[in-house]
mmCIF file of C-alpha atoms in Angstrom:
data_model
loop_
_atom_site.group_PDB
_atom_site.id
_atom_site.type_symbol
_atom_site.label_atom_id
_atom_site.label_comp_id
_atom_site.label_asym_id
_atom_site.label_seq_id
_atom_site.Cartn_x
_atom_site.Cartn_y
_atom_site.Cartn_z
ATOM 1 C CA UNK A 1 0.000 0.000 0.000
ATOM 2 C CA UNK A 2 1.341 3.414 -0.801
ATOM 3 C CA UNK A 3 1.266 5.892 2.140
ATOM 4 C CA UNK A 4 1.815 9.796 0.746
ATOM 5 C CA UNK A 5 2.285 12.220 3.663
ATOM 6 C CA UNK A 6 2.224 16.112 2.314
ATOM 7 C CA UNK A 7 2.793 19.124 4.984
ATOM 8 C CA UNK A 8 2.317 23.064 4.132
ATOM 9 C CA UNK A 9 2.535 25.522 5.890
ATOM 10 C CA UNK A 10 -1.111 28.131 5.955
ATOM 11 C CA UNK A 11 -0.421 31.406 6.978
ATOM 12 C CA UNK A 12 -3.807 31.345 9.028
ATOM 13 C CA UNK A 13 -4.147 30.958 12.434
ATOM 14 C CA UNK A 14 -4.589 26.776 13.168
ATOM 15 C CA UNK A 15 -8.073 27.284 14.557
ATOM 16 C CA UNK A 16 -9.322 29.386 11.572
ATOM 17 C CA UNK A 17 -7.718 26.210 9.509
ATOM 18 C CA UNK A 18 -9.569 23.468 11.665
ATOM 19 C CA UNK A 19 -12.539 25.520 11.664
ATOM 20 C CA UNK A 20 -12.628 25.194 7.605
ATOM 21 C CA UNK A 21 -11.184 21.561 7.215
ATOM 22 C CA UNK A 22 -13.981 20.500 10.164
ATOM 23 C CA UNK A 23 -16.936 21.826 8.308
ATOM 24 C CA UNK A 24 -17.269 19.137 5.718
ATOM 25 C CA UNK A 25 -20.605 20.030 4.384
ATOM 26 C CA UNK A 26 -18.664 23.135 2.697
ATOM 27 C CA UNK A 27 -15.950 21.959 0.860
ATOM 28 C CA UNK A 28 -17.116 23.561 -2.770
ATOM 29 C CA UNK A 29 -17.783 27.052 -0.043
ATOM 30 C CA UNK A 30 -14.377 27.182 1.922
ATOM 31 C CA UNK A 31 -12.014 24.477 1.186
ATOM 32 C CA UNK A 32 -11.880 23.686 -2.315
ATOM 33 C CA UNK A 33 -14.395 26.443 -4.623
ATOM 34 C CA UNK A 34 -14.036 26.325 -7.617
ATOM 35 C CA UNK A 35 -12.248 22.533 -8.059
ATOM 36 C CA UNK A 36 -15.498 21.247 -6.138
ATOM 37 C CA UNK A 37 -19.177 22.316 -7.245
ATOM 38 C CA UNK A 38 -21.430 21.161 -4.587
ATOM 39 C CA UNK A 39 -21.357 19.172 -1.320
ATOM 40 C CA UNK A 40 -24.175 17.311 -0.261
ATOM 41 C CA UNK A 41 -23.869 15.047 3.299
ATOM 42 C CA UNK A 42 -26.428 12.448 3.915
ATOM 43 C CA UNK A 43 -25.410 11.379 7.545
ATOM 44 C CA UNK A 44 -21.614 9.936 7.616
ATOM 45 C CA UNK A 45 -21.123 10.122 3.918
ATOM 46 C CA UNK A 46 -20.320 12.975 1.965
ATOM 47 C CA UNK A 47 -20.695 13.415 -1.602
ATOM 48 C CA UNK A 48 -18.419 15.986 -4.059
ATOM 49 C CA UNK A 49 -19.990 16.992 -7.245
ATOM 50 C CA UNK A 50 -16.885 18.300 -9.649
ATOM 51 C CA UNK A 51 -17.792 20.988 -12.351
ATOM 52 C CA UNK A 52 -17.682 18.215 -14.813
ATOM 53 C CA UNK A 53 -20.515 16.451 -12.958
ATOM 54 C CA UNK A 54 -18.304 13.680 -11.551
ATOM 55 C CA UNK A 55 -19.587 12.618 -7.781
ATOM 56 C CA UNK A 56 -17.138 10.939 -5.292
ATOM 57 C CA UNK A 57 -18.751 9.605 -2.212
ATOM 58 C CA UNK A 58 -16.713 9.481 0.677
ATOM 59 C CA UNK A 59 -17.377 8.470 4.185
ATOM 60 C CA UNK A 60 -16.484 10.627 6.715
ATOM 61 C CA UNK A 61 -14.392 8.151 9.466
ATOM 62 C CA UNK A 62 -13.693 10.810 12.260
ATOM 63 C CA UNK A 63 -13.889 14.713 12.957
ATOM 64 C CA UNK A 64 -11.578 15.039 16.108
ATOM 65 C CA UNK A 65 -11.922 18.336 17.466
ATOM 66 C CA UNK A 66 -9.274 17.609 20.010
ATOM 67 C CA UNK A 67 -6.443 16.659 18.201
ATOM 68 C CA UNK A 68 -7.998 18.623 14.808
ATOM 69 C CA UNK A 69 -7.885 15.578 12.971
ATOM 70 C CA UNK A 70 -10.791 14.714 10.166
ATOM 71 C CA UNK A 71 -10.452 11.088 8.911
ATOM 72 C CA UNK A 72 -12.035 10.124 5.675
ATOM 73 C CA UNK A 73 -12.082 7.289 3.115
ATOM 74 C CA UNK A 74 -13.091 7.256 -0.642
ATOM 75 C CA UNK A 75 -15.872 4.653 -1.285
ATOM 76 C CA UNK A 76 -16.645 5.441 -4.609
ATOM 77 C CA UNK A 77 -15.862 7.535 -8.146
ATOM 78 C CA UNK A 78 -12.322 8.252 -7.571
ATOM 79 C CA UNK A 79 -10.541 8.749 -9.828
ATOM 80 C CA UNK A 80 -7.862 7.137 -11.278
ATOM 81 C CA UNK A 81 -10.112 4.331 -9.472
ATOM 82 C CA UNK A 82 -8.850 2.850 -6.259
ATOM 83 C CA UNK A 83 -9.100 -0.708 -4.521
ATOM 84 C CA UNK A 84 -8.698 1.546 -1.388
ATOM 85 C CA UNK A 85 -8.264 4.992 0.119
ATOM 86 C CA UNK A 86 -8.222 6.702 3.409
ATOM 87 C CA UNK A 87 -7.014 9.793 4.352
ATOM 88 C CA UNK A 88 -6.458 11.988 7.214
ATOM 89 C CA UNK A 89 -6.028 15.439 7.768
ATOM 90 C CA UNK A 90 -4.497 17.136 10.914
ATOM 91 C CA UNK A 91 -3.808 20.835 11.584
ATOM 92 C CA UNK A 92 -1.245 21.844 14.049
ATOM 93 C CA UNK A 93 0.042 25.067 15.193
ATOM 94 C CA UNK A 94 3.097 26.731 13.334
ATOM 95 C CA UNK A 95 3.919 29.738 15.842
ATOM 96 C CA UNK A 96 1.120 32.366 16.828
ATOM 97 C CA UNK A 97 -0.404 33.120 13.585
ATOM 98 C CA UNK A 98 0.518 29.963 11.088
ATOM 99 C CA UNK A 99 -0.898 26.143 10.896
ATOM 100 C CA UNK A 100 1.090 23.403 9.265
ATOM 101 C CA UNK A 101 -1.626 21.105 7.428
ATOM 102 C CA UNK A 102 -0.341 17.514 7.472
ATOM 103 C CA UNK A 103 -2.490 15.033 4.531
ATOM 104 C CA UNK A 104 -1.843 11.301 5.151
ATOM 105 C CA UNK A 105 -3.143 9.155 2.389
ATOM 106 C CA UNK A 106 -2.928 5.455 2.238
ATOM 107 C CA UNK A 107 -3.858 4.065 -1.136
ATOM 108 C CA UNK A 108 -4.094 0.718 -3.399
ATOM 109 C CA UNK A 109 -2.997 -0.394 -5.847
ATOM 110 C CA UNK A 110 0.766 1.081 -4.938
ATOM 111 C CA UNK A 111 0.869 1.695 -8.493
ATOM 112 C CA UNK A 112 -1.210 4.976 -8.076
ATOM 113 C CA UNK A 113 1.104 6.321 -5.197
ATOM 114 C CA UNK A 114 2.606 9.098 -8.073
ATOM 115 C CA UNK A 115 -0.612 10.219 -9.573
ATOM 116 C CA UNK A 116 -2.326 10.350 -6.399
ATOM 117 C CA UNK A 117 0.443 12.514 -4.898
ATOM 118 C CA UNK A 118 0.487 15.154 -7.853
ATOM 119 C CA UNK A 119 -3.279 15.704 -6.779
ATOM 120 C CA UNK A 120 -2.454 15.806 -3.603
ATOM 121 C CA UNK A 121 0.112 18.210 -3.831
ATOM 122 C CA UNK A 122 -2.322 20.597 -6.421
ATOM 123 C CA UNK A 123 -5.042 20.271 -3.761
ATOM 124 C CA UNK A 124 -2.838 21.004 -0.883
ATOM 125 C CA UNK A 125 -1.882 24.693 -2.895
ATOM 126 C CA UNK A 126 -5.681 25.304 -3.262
ATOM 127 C CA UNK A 127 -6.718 25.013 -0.399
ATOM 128 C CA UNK A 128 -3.827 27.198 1.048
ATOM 129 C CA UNK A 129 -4.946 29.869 -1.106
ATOM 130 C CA UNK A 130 -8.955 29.562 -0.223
ATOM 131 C CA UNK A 131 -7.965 29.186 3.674
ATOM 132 C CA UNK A 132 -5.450 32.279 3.585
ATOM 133 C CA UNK A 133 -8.022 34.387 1.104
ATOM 134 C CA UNK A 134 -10.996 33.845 4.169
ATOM 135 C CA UNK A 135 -8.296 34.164 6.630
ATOM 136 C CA UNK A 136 -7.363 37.715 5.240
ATOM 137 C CA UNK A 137 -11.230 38.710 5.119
#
């Protein structure tokens, strides 16, 4: 199984961060607009529409406010398709007014470990910019 960890740096404060990564019925609103459409939830499973109308359901595994850690696992539509995926997110402080967002996915076949990191990587930028943008006001 390939395990891809990415880390960036947000220059928001961690809770703002949390606060937006947490809220997982508003991912086309404050995490990802633009890359996802709409998000509809339908108890612990979350669906993205894309602009292309491509829906991935996911299942939302944890939302620990604690630790600021939100758990989740592809079930369906991914794409490239997967025999499995789960991911985490987990926001921690980086000084007074900075978070470091840490994105641990663990995916099958190992074969996908480059593509999946390259969207990883693009989605990590994006939602840097949409966190820091709201951050900013």
């Amino acid at each position: 199984m390939a395990s891809i960890r990415h880390e960036i740096v947000i220059d928001a404060p961690p809770e703002h961060i949390w606060d937006v990564l947490r809220d997982v019925g508003a991912v086309h609103e404050r995490l990802l607009p633009g890359r996802v459409a709409d998000t509809r939830l339908e108890g612990d499973q979350r669906f993205l529409t894309f602009p292309d109308g491509h829906v991935i359901r996911e299942l939302i595994v944890a939302i620990d406010d604690d630790t600021r850690r939100l758990a989740y696992s592809v079930v369906e539509g991914a794409r490239p398709a997967t025999e499995h995926h789960h991911a985490s997110f987990e926001v921690r402080s980086e000084g007074d007014r900075a978070g470091r967002l840490i994105w641990t996915t663990d995916v099958l076949p190992h074969a996908l470990e480059t593509a999946i990191r390259i969207r990883i990587e693009r989605g990590a930028v994006e939602m840097k910019q949409a966190i820091e943008a709201a951050a900013r006001g």
